[in-house]
Every structure is written in C-alpha cells, then in structure tokens.
Coordinates of C-alpha atoms and ligand atoms in Angstrom, one line a residue:
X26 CA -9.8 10.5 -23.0
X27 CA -11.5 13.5 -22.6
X28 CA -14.5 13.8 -21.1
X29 CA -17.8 16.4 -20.6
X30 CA -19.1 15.8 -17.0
X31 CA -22.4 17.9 -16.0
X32 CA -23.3 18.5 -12.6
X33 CA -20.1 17.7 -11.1
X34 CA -19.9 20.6 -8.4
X35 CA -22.7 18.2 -6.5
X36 CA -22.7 15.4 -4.7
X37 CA -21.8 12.4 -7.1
X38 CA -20.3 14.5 -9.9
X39 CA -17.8 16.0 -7.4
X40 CA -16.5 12.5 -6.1
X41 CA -16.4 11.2 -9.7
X42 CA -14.6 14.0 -11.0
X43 CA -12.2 13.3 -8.2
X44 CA -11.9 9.6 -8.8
X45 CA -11.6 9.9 -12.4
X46 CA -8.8 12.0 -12.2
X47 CA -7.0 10.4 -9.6
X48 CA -7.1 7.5 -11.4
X49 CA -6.1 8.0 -14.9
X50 CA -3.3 10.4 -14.9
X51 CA -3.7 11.5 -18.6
X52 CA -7.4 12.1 -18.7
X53 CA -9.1 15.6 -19.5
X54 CA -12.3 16.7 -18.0
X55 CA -14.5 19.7 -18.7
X56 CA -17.1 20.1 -15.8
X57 CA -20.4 22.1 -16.5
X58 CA -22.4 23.3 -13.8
X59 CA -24.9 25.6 -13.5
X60 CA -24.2 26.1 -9.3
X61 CA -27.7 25.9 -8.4
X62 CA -28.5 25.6 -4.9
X63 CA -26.8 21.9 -4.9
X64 CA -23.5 22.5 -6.7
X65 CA -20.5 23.8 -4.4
X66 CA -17.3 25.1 -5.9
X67 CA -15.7 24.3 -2.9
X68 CA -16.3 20.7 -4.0
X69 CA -14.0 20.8 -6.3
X70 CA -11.6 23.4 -4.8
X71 CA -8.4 23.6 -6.1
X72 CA -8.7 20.6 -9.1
X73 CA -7.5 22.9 -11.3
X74 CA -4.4 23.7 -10.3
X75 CA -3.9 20.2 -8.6
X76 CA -4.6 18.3 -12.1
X77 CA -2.3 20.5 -13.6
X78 CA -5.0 22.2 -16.4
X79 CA -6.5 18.7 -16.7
X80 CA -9.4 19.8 -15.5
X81 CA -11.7 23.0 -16.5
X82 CA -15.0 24.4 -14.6
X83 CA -17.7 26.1 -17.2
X84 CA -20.6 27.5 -15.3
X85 CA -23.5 27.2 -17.5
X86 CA -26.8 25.0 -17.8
X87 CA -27.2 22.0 -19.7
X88 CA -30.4 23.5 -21.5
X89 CA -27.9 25.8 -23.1
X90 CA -27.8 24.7 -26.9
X91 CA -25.2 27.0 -28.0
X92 CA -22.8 26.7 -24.8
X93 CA -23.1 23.0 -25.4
X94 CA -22.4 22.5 -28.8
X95 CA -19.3 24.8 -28.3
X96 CA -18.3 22.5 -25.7
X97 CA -18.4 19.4 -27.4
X98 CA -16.8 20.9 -30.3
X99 CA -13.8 20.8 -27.8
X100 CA -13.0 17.2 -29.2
X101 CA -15.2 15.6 -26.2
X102 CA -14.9 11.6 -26.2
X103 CA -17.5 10.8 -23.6
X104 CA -20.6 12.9 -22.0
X105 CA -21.8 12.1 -18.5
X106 CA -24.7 13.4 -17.0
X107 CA -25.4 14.0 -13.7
X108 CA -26.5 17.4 -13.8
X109 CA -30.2 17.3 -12.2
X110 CA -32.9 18.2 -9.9
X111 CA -32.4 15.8 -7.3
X112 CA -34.6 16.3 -4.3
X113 CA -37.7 14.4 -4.2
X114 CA -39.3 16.5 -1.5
X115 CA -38.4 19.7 -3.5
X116 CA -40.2 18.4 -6.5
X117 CA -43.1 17.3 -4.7
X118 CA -43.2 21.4 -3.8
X119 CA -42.8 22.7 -7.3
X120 CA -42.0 20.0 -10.4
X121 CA -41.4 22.4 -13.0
X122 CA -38.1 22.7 -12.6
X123 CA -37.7 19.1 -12.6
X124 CA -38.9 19.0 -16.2
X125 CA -36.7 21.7 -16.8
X126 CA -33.6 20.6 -15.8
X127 CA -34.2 16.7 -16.0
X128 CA -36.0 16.1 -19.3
X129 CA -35.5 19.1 -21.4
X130 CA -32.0 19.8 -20.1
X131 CA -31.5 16.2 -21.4
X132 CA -32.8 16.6 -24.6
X133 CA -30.8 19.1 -25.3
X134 CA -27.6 17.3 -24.2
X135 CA -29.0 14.1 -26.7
X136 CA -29.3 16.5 -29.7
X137 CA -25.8 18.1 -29.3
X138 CA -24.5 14.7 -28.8
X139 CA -26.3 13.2 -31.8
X140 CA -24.6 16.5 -33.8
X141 CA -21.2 16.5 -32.8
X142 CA -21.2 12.8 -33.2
X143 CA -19.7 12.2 -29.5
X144 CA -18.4 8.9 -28.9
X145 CA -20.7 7.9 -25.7
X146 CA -23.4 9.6 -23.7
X147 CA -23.8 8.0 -20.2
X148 CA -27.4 9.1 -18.7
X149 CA -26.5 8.8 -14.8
X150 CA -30.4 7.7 -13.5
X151 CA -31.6 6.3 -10.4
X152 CA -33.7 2.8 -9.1
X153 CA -36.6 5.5 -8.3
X154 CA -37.5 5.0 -11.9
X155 CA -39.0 1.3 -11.3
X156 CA -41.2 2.8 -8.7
X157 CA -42.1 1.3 -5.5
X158 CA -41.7 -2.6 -4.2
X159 CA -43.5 -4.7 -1.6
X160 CA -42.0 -6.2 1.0
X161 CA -40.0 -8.9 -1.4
X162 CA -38.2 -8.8 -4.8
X163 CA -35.9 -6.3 -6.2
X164 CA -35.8 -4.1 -9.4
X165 CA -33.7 -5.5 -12.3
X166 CA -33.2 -3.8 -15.6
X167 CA -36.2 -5.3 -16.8
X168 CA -38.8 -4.1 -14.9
X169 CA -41.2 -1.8 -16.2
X170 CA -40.7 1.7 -15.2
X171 CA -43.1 3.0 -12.7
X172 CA -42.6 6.4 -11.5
X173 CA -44.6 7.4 -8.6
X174 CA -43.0 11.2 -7.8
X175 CA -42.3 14.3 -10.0
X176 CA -38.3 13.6 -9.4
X177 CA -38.7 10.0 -10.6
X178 CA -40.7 10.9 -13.8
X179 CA -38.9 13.4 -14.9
X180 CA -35.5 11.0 -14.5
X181 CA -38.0 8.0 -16.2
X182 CA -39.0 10.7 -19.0
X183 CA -34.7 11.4 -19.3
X184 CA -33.9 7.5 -19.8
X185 CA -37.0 7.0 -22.3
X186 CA -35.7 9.7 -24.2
X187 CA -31.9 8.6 -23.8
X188 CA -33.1 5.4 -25.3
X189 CA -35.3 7.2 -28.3
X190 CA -31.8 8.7 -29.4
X191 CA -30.2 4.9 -29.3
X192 CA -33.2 3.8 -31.2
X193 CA -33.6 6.6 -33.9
X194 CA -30.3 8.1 -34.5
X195 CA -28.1 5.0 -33.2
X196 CA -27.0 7.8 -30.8
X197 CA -24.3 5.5 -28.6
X198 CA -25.3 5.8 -24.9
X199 CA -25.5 4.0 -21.4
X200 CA -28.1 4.0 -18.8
X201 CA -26.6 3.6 -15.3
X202 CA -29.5 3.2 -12.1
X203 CA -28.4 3.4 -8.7
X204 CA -29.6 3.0 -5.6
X205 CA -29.6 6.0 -2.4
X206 CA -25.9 7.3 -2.1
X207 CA -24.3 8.5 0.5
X208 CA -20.3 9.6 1.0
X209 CA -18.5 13.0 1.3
X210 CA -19.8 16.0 0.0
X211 CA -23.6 15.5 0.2
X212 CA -25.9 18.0 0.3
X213 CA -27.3 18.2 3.9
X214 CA -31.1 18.1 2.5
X215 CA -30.4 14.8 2.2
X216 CA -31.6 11.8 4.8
X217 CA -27.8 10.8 5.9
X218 CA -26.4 14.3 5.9
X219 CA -29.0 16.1 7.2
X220 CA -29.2 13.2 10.7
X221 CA -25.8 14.0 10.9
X222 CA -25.9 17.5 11.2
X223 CA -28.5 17.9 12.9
X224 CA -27.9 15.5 15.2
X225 CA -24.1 17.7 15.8
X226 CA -26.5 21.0 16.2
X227 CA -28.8 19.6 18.9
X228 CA -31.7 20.0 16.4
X229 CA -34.4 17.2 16.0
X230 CA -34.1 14.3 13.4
X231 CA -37.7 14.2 11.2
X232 CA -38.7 11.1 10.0
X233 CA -41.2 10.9 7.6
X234 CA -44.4 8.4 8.7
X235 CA -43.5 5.1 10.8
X236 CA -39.9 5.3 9.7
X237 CA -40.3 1.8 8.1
X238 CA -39.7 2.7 4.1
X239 CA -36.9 1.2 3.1
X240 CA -33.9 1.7 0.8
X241 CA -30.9 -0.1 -0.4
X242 CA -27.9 2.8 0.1
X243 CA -24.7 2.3 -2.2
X244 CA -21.1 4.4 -0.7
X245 CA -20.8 6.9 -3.6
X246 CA -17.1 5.6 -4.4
X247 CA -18.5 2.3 -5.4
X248 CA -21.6 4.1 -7.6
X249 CA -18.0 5.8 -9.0
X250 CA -15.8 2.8 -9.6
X251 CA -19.1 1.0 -11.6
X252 CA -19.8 4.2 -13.8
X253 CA -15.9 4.3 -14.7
X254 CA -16.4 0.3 -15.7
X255 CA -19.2 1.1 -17.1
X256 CA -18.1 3.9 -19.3
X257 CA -15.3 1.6 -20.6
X258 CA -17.0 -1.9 -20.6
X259 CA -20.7 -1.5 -21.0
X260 CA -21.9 -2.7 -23.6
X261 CA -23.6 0.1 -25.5
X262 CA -27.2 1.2 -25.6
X263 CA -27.4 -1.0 -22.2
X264 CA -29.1 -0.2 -18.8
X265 CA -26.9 -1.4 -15.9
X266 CA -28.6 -1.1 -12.1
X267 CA -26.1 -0.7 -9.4
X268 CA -27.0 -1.3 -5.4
X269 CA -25.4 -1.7 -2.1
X270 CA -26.7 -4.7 -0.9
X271 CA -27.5 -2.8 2.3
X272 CA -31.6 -2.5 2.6
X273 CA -32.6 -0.7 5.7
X274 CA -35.7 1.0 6.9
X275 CA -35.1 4.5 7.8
X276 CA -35.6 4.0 11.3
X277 CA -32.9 1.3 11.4
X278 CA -30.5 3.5 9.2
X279 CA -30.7 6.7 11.8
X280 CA -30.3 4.4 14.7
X281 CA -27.2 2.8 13.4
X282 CA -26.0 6.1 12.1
X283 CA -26.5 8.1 15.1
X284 CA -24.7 4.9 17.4
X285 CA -21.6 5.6 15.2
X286 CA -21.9 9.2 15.7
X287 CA -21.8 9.1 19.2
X288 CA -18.9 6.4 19.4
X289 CA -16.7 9.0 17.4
X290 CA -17.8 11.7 19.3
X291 CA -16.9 9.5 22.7
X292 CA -20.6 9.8 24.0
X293 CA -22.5 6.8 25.2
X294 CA -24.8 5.0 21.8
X295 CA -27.7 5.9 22.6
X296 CA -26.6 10.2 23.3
X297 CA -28.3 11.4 20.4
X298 CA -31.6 9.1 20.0
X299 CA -33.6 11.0 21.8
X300 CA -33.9 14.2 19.0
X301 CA -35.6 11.3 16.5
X302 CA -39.0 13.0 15.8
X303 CA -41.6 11.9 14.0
X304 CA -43.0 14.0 11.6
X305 CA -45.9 14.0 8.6
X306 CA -45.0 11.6 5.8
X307 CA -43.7 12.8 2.4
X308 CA -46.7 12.9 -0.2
X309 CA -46.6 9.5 -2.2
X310 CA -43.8 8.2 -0.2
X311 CA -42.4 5.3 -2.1
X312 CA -42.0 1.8 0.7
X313 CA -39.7 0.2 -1.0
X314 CA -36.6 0.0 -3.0
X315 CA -34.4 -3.3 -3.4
X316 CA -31.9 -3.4 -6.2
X317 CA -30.9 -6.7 -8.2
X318 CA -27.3 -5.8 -10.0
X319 CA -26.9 -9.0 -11.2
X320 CA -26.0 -7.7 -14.4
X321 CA -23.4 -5.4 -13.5
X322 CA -22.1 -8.7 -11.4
X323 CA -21.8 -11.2 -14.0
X324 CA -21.2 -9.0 -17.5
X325 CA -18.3 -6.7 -15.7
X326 CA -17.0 -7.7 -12.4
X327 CA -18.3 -5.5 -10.4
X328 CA -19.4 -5.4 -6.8
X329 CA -19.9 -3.1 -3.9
X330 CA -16.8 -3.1 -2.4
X331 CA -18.1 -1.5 0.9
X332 CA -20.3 -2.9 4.1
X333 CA -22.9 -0.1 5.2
X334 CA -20.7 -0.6 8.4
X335 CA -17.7 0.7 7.0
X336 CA -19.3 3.5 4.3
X337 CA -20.7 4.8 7.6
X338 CA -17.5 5.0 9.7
X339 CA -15.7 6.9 6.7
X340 CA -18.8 9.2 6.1
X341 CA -19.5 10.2 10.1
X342 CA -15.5 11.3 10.2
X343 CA -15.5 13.0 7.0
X344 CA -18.3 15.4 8.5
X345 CA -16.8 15.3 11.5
X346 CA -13.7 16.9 10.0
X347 CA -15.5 19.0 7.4
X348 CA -17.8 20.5 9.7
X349 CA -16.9 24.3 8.2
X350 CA -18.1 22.9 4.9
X351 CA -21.7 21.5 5.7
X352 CA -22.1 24.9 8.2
X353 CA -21.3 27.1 5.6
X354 CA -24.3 25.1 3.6
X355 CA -26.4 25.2 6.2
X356 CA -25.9 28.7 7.2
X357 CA -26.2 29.6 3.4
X358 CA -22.5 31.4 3.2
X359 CA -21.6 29.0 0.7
X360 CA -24.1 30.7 -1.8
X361 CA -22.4 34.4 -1.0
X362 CA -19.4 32.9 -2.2
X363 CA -21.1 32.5 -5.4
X364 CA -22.4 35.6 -5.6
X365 CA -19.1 37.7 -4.9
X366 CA -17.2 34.9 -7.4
X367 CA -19.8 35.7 -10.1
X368 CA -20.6 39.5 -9.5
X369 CA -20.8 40.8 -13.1
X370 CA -19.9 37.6 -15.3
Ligands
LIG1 P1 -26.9 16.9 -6.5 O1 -28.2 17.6 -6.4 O2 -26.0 16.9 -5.4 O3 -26.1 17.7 -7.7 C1 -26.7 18.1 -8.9 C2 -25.7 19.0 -9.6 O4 -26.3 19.4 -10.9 C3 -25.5 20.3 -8.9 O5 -24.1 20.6 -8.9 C4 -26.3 21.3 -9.7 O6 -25.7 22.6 -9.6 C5 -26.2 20.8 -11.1 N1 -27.3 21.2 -12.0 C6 -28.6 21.2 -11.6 N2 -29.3 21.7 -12.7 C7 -28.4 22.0 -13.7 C8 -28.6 22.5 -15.0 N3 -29.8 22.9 -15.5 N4 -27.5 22.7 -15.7 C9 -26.2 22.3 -15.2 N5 -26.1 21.9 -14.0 C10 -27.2 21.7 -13.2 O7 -27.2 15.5 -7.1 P2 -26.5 14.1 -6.9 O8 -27.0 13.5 -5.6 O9 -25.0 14.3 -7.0 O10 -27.0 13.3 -8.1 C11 -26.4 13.3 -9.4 C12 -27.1 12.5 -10.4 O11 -27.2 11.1 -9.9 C13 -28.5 13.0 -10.6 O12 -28.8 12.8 -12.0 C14 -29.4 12.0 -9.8 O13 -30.7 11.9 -10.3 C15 -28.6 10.7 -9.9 N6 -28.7 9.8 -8.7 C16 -28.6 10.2 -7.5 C17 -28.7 9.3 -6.4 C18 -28.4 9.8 -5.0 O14 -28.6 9.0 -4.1 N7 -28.0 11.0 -4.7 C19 -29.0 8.0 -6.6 C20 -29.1 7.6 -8.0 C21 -29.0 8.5 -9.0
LIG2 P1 -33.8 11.0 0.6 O1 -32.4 11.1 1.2 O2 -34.5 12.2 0.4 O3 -33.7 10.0 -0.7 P2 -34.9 9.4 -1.6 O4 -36.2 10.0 -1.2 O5 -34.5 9.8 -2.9 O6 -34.8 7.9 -1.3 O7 -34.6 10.1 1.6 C1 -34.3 8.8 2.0 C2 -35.4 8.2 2.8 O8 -35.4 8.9 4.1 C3 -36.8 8.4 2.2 O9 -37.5 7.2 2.5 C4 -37.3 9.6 2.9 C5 -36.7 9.5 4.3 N1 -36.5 10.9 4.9 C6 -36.9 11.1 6.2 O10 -37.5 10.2 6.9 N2 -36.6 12.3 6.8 C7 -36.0 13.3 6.1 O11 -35.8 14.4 6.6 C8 -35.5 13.0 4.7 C9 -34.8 14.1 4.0 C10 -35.8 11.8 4.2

C-alpha cells in the first residue's frame, strides 16, 4: 500500500508514520508538510534511511493544487490528513489561518482526490466538533455538530465538506474524531507538554479558570492503532469517534501528572504543586468533552489499550529523556534548523 500522509512532521502524523511503518514492512509512505511552527523534522529523523527509501519527506502545503495532484499521480492508494491548525488558543488570536489551512487546504486535498480517483481519503478530525457537554452524556457519531471555537469550526467546516465529496462525487472517505492526545513528540503549547516542561524549568503551570473543564485524553499510539483499523476496516463514507475512557478535569490531570513527575525525578509528590497558577480563562472555553466510541468498539474491535496511569508513566520518561528535543522547541533552535536546511530551496 502506498500511502500520502499530510502533516506527519507533528505530533500525531509523526507517531503514525512511525507505527505504520513499523508495522507493515512493505508499505510506502510519502509525507507532506509544510513545517510550520508545529512540524519538526527531527520527528521523523532518520526514517528515510531507516525504512530503507520506504519513506519520502515533501515539504509543501496542502493548499498546493499542482504539488498535490503531482503527488497523487505517484500511484497513491490512501490519503490521510492530518495536516492542520491545531491550537485552539492560537485561533482564538487570529482564525484566518485556521480557514486556510483547515477548510481550504482540505478542499483542495477532496478535489485532487476526487481527480486522481484515489482509493480512500481519511479526514483525521477531532470530538471538538460536537461542541461542549454538561456534566453527563458523551458525544457519539450522531450528535449534531456544534462548534463553539474558530479551531473547531474550521475542523466541523473540513468534515462537512469531506462528507459533500462522499455525497456528490461518491468520493470514498473516512471521518475519524478523537479525543485530547497526548504521547511523544507533542508540541510543548500543549496542556500535557507544556506542565511538563515547565514544571522541569521552574516556571509556573497556567490554568485556565477554576481548572474544572474536563476532557477525555486518548495515548496517541492507541488514536494510531484505531486509524490503521480504521483505514483497512471502516466501512466507507463512515464517521468513527475514538476516546480514552480517561475524563479528567484539568486540575486533576496536572496534579496526577506533576505526582508522576516528581516520582521519576525522586522528589517528594507534592515537589512541583506549588508552580500551579491560575490564570484568566480561555475565551469560550469549552466544559466539557466525554466521548462514546461504541462504534469503533462493536463494528472493529477496537479499544484503548492504555490506562491514563500508564500513557502517563511512558510520556513523563520520554520527556525526561528527550529533554534536548522539547528545549530546542522551546528555545526556538529547532526553527533555525529549518531555516539553514531550507536556505535557497
Ligand atoms: P500538530 O499541530 O502537532 O501538527 C500539525 C502538522 O500539520 C504540522 O507538522 C504542520 O507543519 C502541518 N501543517 C500545518 N499546516 C499545513 C499546511 N497548510 N500544509 C501542510 N502541512 C501543514 O497537530 P496534531 O496534534 O498532530 O494533530 C494532527 C491532526 O489531528 C489535526 O488535524 C488535528 O485537528 C487532529 N486532532 C488532534 C488532536 C490532539 O489532541 N492533538 C485530537 C483530535 C484530532
Ligand atoms: P489543550 O491541550 O490546548 O487542548 P484542547 O483545548 O484542544 O482541549 O488544552 C487542554 C485543556 O487544558 C483545555 O481545557 C484548556 C486547558 N489548558 C490550561 O488550563 N492551561 C494551558 O496552558 C493550556 C495550554 C490548556
């Protein structure tokens, strides 16, 4: 199989590329990215040697007609895309790039698609497309979409048009929503990351209002292992929600990620609590989020293989022992890299 995946120098396109090609030894994968602020080379470092060709970079954006129609004229089975704005507080600062990226960029991936007559587009969305729940229930497929933030429209505005291709043109394609990952390689704007780090550089941990929204947070190798299922089980022109059966409020999340923190550091549990600050909430901050993957469940197998307890163990030691990574982020080296790799192409 060969397969176009956008966005994969960033968080969840990085760890799928990895999984994919780890697991199927004969598979072909062509990764386009345009390295905004969010995608890291260094993600990937090395994958193209390692998979022995089976794996190429293309730097480019996904609102790139002609760059993507020469791609999928490279005999492309299956397009996934997780290329996108991703931030909510960034596009509560600016959205335009949001629309950009998320709905046009989209479009433009549909219409190539629909031309080169590509086996299977898989739209990668998110549960922030239902909108916001009280303090029971949880969104299933069916409920009505309900955006409530420039991020979450523009990804509701991507699946409704994701769907218009199904509909008009029989365009073949999957809708996958997931709940808040977390795992290696995240971005440290991000709530886990960005504790984490913070927490390591002494500097205070903001959360937003009482600390009492909550969200349901998935290990990104299980949002991985249900997109690969997904991708060869769904049944087409199908939404599937994924979750991680772990809903916290934010307040409860830091706490139990800062105690693992300072067990692996070897400092008493409650070392780091006392850099908790909290700050103004984020505009139109959504309460709740719950996920019901019953679907997923009972049409392909799948569950979340990991306890929050576990996902956090693995994620605390992986920035432990990648702190050059996330400080060349924060320090903004990583994007001098870019610029010296990219001087004059
Ligand atoms: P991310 O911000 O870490 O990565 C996004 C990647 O897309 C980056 O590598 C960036 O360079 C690339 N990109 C951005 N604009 C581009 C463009 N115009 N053309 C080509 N590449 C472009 O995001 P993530 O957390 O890995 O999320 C990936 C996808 O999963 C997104 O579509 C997001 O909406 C969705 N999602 C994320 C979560 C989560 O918790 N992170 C949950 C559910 C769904
Ligand atoms: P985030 O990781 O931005 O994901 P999303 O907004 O897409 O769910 O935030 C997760 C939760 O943590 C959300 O309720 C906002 C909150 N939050 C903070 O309290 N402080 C922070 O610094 C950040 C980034 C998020």
């Amino acid at each position: 199989m060969k397969l176009l995946i956008t966005g994969g120098c960033g968080f969840i396109g990085a760890n799928f590329i990895r999984y994919l090609l780890n697991k199927y030894a004969d598979y072909q994968i062509v990764n386009l990215d345009k390295l905004t602020y969010a995608g890291n080379l260094e993600n990937l470092a090395g994958l193209e040697e390692e998979s022995g060709g089976r794996y190429t970079f293309v730097r480019g954006d996904i609102r790139d007609a002609t760059l993507i129609a020469e791609l999928l004229g490279r005999e492309i089975d299956v397009v996934v895309n997780f290329a996108a704005e991703s931030h909510v507080d960034r596009s509560i600062e600016d959205a335009s790039v949001f629309v950009r990226t998320n709905v046009e960029g989209t479009q433009v991936l549909l219409e190539a698609a629909r031309k080169s007559g590509v086996g299977l587009y898989v739209q990668i969305s998110t549960d922030e497309v239902y909108g916001s729940l009280g303090p029971s229930g949880a969104f299933s497929e069916k409920t009505p979409l309900d955006p409530r933030s420039p991020y979450s429209a523009s990804k509701a505005a991507a699946d409704l048009l994701v769907q218009a291709y199904a509909h008009t043109y029989g365009l073949p394609i999957l809708i996958t929503r997931c709940s808040n990952n977390y795992g290696p390689f995240q971005f440290p704007e991000k709530l886990i990351p960005l504790m984490l780090t913070n927490a390591l550089e002494g500097l205070p941990l903001p959360v937003y209002g009482d600390g009492l929204n909550v969200r349901d947070w998935i290990y990104v190798g299980d949002h991985c292992r249900g997109v690969d299922l997904i991708i060869h089980h769904g049944k087409k022109g199908e939404v599937y929600n994924l979750g991680g059966a772990s809903e916290l409020t934010n307040l409860d999340l830091v706490g139990a990620l800062l105690r693992e923190l300072a067990i692996q550091k070897g400092h008493q549990p409650g070392y780091y609590d006392g850099l908790i600050k909290f700050v103004t909430d984020r505009l139109g901050h959504d309460r709740r989020y719950a996920m019901d993957f019953t679907k997923i469940q009972t049409e392909l197998g799948w569950t979340p293989g990991y306890t929050l307890a576990q996902g956090m163990k693995e994620t605390v030691a992986w920035y432990l022992q990648n702190e050059a990574w996330w400080r060349r982020i924060k320090t903004g080296e990583y994007l001098d890299y870019y610029q010296r790799m990219y001087a004059g192409r």
